[in-house]
Short mmCIF file of C-alpha atoms in Angstrom, two decimals:
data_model
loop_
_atom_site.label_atom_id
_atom_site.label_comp_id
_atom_site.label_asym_id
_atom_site.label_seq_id
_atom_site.Cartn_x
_atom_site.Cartn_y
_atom_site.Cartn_z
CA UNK A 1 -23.88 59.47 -31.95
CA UNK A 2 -24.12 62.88 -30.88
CA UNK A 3 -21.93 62.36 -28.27
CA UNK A 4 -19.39 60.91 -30.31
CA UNK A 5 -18.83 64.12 -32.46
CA UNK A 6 -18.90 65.96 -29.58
CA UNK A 7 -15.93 63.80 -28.24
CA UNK A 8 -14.20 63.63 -31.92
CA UNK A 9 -14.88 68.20 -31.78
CA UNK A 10 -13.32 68.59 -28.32
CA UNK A 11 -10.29 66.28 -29.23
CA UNK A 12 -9.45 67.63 -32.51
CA UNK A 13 -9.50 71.40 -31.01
CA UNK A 14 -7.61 69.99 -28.60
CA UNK A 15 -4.98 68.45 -30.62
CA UNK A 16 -4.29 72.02 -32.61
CA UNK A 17 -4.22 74.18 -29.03
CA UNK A 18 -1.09 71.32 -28.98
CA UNK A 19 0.13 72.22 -32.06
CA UNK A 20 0.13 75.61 -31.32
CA UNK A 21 1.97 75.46 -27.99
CA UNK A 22 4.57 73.28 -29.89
CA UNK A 23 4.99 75.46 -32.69
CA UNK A 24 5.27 78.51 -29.93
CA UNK A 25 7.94 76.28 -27.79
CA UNK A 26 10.20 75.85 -31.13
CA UNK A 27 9.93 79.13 -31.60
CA UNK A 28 10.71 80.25 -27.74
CA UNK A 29 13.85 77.71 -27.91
CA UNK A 30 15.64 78.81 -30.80
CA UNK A 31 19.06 79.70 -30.39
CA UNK A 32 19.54 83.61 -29.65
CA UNK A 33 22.53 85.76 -31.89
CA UNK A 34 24.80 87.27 -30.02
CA UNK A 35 26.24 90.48 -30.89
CA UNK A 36 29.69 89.71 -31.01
CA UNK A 37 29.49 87.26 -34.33
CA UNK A 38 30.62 89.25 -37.09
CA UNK A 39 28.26 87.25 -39.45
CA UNK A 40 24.96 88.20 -38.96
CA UNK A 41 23.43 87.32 -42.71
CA UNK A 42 24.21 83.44 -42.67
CA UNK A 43 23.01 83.19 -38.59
CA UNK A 44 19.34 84.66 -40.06
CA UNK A 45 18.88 82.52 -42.62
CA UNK A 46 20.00 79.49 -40.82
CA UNK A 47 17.16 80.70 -38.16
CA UNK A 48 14.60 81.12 -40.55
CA UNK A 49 15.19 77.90 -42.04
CA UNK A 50 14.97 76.05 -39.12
CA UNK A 51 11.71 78.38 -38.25
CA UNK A 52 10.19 77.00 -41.50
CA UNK A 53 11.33 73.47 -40.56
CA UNK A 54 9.67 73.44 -37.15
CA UNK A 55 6.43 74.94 -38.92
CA UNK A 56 6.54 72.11 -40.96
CA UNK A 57 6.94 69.62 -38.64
CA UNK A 58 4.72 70.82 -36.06
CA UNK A 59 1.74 70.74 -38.95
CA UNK A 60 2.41 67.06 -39.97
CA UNK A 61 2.45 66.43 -36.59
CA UNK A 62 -0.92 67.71 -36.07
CA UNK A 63 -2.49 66.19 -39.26
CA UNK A 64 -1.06 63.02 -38.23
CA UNK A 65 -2.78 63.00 -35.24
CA UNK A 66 -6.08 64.35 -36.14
CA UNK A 67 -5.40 61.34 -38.64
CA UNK A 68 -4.98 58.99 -35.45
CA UNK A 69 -8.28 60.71 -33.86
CA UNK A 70 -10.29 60.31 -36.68
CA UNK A 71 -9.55 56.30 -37.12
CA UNK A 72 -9.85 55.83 -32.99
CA UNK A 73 -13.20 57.74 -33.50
CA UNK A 74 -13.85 55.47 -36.54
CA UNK A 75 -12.92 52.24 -34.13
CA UNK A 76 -15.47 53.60 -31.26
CA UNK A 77 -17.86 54.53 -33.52
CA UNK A 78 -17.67 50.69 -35.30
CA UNK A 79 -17.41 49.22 -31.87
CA UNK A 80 -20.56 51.00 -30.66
CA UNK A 81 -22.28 49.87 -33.79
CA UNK A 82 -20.80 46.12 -32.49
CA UNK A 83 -22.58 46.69 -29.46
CA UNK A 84 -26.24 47.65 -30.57
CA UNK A 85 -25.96 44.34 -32.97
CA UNK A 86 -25.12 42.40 -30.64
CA UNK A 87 -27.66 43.76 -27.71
CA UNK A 88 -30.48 43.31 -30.70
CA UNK A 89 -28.97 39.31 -30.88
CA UNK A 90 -29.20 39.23 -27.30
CA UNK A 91 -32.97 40.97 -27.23
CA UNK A 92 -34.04 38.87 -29.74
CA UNK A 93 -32.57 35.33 -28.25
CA UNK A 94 -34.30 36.78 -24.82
CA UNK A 95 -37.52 37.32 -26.83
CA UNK A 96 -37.26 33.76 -28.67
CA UNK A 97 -36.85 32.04 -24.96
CA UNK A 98 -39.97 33.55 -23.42
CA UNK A 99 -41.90 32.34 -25.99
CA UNK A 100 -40.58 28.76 -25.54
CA UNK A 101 -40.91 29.46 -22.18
CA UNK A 102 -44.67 30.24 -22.58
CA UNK A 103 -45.13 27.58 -24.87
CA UNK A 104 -43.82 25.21 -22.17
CA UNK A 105 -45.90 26.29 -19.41
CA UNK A 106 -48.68 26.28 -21.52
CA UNK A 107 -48.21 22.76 -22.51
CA UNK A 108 -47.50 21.57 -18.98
CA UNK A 109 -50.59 23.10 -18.06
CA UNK A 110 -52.23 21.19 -20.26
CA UNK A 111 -50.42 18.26 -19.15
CA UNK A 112 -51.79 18.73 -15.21
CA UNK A 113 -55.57 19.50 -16.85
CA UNK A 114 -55.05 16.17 -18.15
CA UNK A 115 -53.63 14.39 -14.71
CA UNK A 116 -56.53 16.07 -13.32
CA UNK A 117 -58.87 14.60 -15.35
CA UNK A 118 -57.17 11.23 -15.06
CA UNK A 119 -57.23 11.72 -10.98
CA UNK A 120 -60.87 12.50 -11.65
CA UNK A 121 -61.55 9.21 -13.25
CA UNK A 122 -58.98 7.05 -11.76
CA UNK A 123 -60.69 8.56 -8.23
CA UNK A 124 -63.91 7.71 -9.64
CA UNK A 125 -62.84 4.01 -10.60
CA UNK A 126 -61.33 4.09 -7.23
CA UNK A 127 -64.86 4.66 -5.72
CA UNK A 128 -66.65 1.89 -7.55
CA UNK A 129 -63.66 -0.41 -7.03
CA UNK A 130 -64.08 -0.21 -2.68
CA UNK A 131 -67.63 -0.81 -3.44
CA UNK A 132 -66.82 -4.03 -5.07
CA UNK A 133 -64.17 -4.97 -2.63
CA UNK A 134 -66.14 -4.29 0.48
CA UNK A 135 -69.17 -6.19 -0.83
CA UNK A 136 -66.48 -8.93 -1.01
CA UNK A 137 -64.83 -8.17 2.26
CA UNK A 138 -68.01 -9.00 3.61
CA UNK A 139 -68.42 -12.03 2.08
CA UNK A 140 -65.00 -12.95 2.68
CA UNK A 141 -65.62 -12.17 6.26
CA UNK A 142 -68.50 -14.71 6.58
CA UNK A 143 -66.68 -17.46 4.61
CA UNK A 144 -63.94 -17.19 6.95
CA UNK A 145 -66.15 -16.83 10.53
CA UNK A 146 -67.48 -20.71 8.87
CA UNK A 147 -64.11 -21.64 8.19
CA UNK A 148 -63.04 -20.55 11.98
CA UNK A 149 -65.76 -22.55 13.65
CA UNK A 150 -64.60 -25.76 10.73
CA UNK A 151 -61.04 -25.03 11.31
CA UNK A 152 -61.64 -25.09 15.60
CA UNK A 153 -64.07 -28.56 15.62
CA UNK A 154 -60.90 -29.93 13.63
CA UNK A 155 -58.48 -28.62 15.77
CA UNK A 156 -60.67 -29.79 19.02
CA UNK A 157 -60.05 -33.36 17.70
CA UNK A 158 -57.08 -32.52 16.28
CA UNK A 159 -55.58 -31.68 19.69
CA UNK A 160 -57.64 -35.05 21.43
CA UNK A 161 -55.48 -37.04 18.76
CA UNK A 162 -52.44 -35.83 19.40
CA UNK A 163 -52.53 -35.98 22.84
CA UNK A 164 -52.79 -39.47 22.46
CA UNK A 165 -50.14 -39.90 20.09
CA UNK A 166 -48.05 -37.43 22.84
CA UNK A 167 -48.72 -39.85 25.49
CA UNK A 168 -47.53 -43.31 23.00
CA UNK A 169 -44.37 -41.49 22.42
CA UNK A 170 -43.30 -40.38 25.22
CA UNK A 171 -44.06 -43.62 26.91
CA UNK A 172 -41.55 -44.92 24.25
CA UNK A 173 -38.98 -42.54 24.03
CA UNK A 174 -38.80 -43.81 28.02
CA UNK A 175 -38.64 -47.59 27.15
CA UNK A 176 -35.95 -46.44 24.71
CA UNK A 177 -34.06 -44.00 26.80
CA UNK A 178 -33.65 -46.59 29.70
CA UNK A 179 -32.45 -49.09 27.21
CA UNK A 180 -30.15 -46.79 26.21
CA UNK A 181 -28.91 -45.91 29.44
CA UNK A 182 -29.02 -49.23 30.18
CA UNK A 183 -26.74 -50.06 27.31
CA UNK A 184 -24.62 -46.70 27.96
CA UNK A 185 -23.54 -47.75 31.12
CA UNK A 186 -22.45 -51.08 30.52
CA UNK A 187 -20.14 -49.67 27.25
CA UNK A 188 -19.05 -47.80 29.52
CA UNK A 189 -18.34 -50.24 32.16
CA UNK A 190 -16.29 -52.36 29.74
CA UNK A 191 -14.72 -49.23 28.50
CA UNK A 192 -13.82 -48.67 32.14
CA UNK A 193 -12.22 -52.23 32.64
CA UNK A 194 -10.46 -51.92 29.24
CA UNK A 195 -8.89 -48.72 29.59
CA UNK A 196 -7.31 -49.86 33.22
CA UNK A 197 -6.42 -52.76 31.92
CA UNK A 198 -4.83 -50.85 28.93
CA UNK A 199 -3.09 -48.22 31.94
CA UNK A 200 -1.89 -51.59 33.11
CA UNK A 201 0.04 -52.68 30.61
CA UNK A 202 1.15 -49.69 30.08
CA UNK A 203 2.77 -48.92 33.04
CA UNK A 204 4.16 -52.16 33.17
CA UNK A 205 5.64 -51.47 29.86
CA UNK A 206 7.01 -47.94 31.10
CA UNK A 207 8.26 -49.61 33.73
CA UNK A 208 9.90 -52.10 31.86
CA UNK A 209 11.59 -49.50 29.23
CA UNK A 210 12.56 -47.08 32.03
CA UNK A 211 14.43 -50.17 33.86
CA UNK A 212 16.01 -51.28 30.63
CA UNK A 213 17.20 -47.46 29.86
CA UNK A 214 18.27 -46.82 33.30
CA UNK A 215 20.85 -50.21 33.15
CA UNK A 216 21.53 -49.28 30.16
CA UNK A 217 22.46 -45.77 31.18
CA UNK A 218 24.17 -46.51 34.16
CA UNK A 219 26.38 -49.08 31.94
CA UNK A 220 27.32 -45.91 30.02
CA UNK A 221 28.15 -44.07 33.07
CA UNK A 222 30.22 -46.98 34.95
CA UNK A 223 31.52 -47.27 31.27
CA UNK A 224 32.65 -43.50 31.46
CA UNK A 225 33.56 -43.28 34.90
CA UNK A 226 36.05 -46.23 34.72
CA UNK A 227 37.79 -44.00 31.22
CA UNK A 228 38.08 -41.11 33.64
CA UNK A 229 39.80 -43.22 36.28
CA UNK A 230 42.06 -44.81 33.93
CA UNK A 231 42.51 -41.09 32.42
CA UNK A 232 43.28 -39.87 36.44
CA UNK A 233 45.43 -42.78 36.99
CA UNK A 234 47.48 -42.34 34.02
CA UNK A 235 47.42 -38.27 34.84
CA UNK A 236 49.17 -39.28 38.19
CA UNK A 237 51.05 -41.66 36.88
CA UNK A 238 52.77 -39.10 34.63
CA UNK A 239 53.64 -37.12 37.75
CA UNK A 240 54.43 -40.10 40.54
CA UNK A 241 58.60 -40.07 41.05
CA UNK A 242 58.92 -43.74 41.58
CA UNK A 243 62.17 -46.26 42.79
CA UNK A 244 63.54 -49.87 42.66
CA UNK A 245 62.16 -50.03 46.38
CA UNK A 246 58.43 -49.64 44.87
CA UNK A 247 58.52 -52.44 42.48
CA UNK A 248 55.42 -54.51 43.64
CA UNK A 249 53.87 -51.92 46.17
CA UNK A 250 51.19 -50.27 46.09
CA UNK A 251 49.07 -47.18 47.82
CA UNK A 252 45.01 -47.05 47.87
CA UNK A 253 44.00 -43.20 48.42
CA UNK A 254 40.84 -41.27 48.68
CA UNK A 255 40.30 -38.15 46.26
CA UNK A 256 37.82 -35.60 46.11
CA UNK A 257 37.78 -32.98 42.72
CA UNK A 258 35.77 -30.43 42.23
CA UNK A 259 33.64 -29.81 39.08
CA UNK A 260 35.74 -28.65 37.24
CA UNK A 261 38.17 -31.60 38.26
CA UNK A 262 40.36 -29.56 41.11
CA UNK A 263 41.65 -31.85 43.60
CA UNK A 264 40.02 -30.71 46.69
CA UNK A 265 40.83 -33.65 48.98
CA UNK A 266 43.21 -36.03 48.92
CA UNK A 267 43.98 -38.79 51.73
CA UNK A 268 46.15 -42.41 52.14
CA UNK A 269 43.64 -45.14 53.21
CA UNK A 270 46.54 -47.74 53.30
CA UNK A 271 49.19 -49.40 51.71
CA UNK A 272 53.14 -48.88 51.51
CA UNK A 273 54.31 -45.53 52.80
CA UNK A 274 56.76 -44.95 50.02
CA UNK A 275 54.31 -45.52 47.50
CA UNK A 276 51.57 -43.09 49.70
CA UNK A 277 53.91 -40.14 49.91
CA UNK A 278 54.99 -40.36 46.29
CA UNK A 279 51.20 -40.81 45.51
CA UNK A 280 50.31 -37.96 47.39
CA UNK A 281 53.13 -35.56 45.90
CA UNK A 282 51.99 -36.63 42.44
CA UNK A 283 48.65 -35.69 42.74
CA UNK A 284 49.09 -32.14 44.59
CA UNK A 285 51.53 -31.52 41.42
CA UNK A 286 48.85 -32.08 39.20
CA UNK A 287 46.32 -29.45 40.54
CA UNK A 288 43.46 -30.76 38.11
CA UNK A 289 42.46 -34.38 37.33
CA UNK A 290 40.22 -34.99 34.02
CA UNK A 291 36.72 -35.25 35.26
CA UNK A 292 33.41 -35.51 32.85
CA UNK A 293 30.99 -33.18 32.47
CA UNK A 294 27.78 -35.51 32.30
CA UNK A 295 26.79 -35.37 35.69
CA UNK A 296 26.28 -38.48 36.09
CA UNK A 297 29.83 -39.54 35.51
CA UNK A 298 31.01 -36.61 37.68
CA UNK A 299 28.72 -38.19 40.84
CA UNK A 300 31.04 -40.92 40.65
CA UNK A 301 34.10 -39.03 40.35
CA UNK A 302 33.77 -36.50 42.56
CA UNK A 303 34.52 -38.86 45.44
CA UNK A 304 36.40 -41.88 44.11
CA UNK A 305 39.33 -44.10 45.77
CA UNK A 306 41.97 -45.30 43.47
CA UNK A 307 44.90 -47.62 44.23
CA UNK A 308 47.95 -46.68 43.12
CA UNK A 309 51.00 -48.62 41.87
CA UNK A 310 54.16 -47.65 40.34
CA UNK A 311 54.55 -48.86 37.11
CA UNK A 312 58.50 -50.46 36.95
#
């Protein structure tokens, strides 16, 4: 507190020393007469007017900041007084917490007191308990050393019994295995003779369907190849230049085409030589015959002879 009026002192002298230096700086600044005005009585009073005014000023000023001083000193002082409450909250909060603090450890102490005294007599109960349970281990270790010997005079003829019963069935799972086997092998047999006899007839059936499809295939071609002579024929036809002295002559000639039907080769193999050479120009003035693109067909047409005979 002390040390807040000492603060509250020091600003407040402070605060007038201001005051002062104001009041002397308003005084320093004022305007100076000069000589040359003519009226000097107005000029005077006007100064000491505004003297007065600055005075005036200058002390409101000063009381309205001691004013300001006062209520900030007020504000520390109440916010100091803040403080101490709330540190004597605080200290008493603290104080209330240790002694729930001690009044916990004090009641978990009692709490491992007790444990202790329930290790004591749970150790203690532990004790007499393995007394019990050896005593009875013991026992339990006799019953079971009669049981062994019991359990291995059983076993002895256990073991002489089922060898016996080992030998019996195995002796029959023999008889039955080479019956089995016996009976395996002759399914198998017939399975044998009924699956070549099946191949059999299969193949014979293959061979069957494979002759029918290839006459019937090369029906289509012969069928195709004779359209594409009739189509050549008529294709040279178009192109033969024929006269009177044809009329019931004819020309047989060899032709070989290319793939895509251009006449390669062409050749008289007989017949009237009118008829040839006019056969022969018609063709080479043609270039291409119509050929077919099954390959088949084309086999046959790639080398074919025609006979030719002007049509009068």
């Amino acid at each position: 507190m002390e040390s807040l009026t000492s603060g509250f002192v020091k600003s407040f002298l402070l605060h007038i020393a201001l005051g002062g230096f104001l009041f002397a700086t308003a005084n320093f600044e004022m305007p100076t007469p000069t000589v040359m005005q003519v009226q000097l009585n107005p000029v005077v009073e006007e100064q000491e007017e505004k003297v007065v005014s600055a005075v005036s000023v200058d002390q409101k000023l000063v009381e309205q900041k001691i004013a300001e001083l006062k209520q900030q000193e007020d504000n520390k002082k109440r916010a100091e007084e803040k403080r101490i409450r709330d540190l004597e909250k605080r200290a008493q909060q603290a104080r209330k917490e240790r002694e729930a603090e001690a009044r916990r450890i004090k009641k978990l102490e009692q709490q491992r007191l007790a444990k202790l005294e329930e290790k004591r007599k749970a150790e203690a109960q532990a004790k007499k308990a393995k007394k019990i349970e050896e005593k009875q281990r013991a026992d339990a270790e006799k019953a079971r050393a009669e049981k062994l010997a019991a359990e291995k005079a059983a076993k002895a003829a256990s073991d002489k019994r089922k060898a016996e019963e080992d030998a019996l069935r195995k002796a029959e799972i023999a008889r039955k295995k080479r019956e089995e086997d016996e009976k395996r092998r002759a399914e198998e047999a017939e399975k044998a003779r009924l699956k070549a006899l099946e191949e059999q007839l299969l193949q014979e059936q293959l061979a069957q369907e494979q002759a029918a499809r290839n006459k019937l295939r090369k029906q289509q071609v012969m069928g195709e190849v004779e359209k594409f002579q009739a189509l050549i024929s008529q294709r040279i036809q178009s192109n033969l230049l024929t006269d009177e002295a044809m009329r019931g002559k004819e020309c047989r000639v060899n032709i070989r085409l290319a793939f895509n039907g251009l006449v390669t080769s062409v050749k008289p193999l007989g017949g009237d030589k009118l008829v040839c050479d006019a056969a022969l120009r018609a063709i080479r003035l043609a270039d291409t015959l119509p050929v077919s693109k099954d390959k088949d067909v084309f086999e046959q047409l790639k080398n074919i002879n025609l006979t030719i005979k002007p049509e009068l």
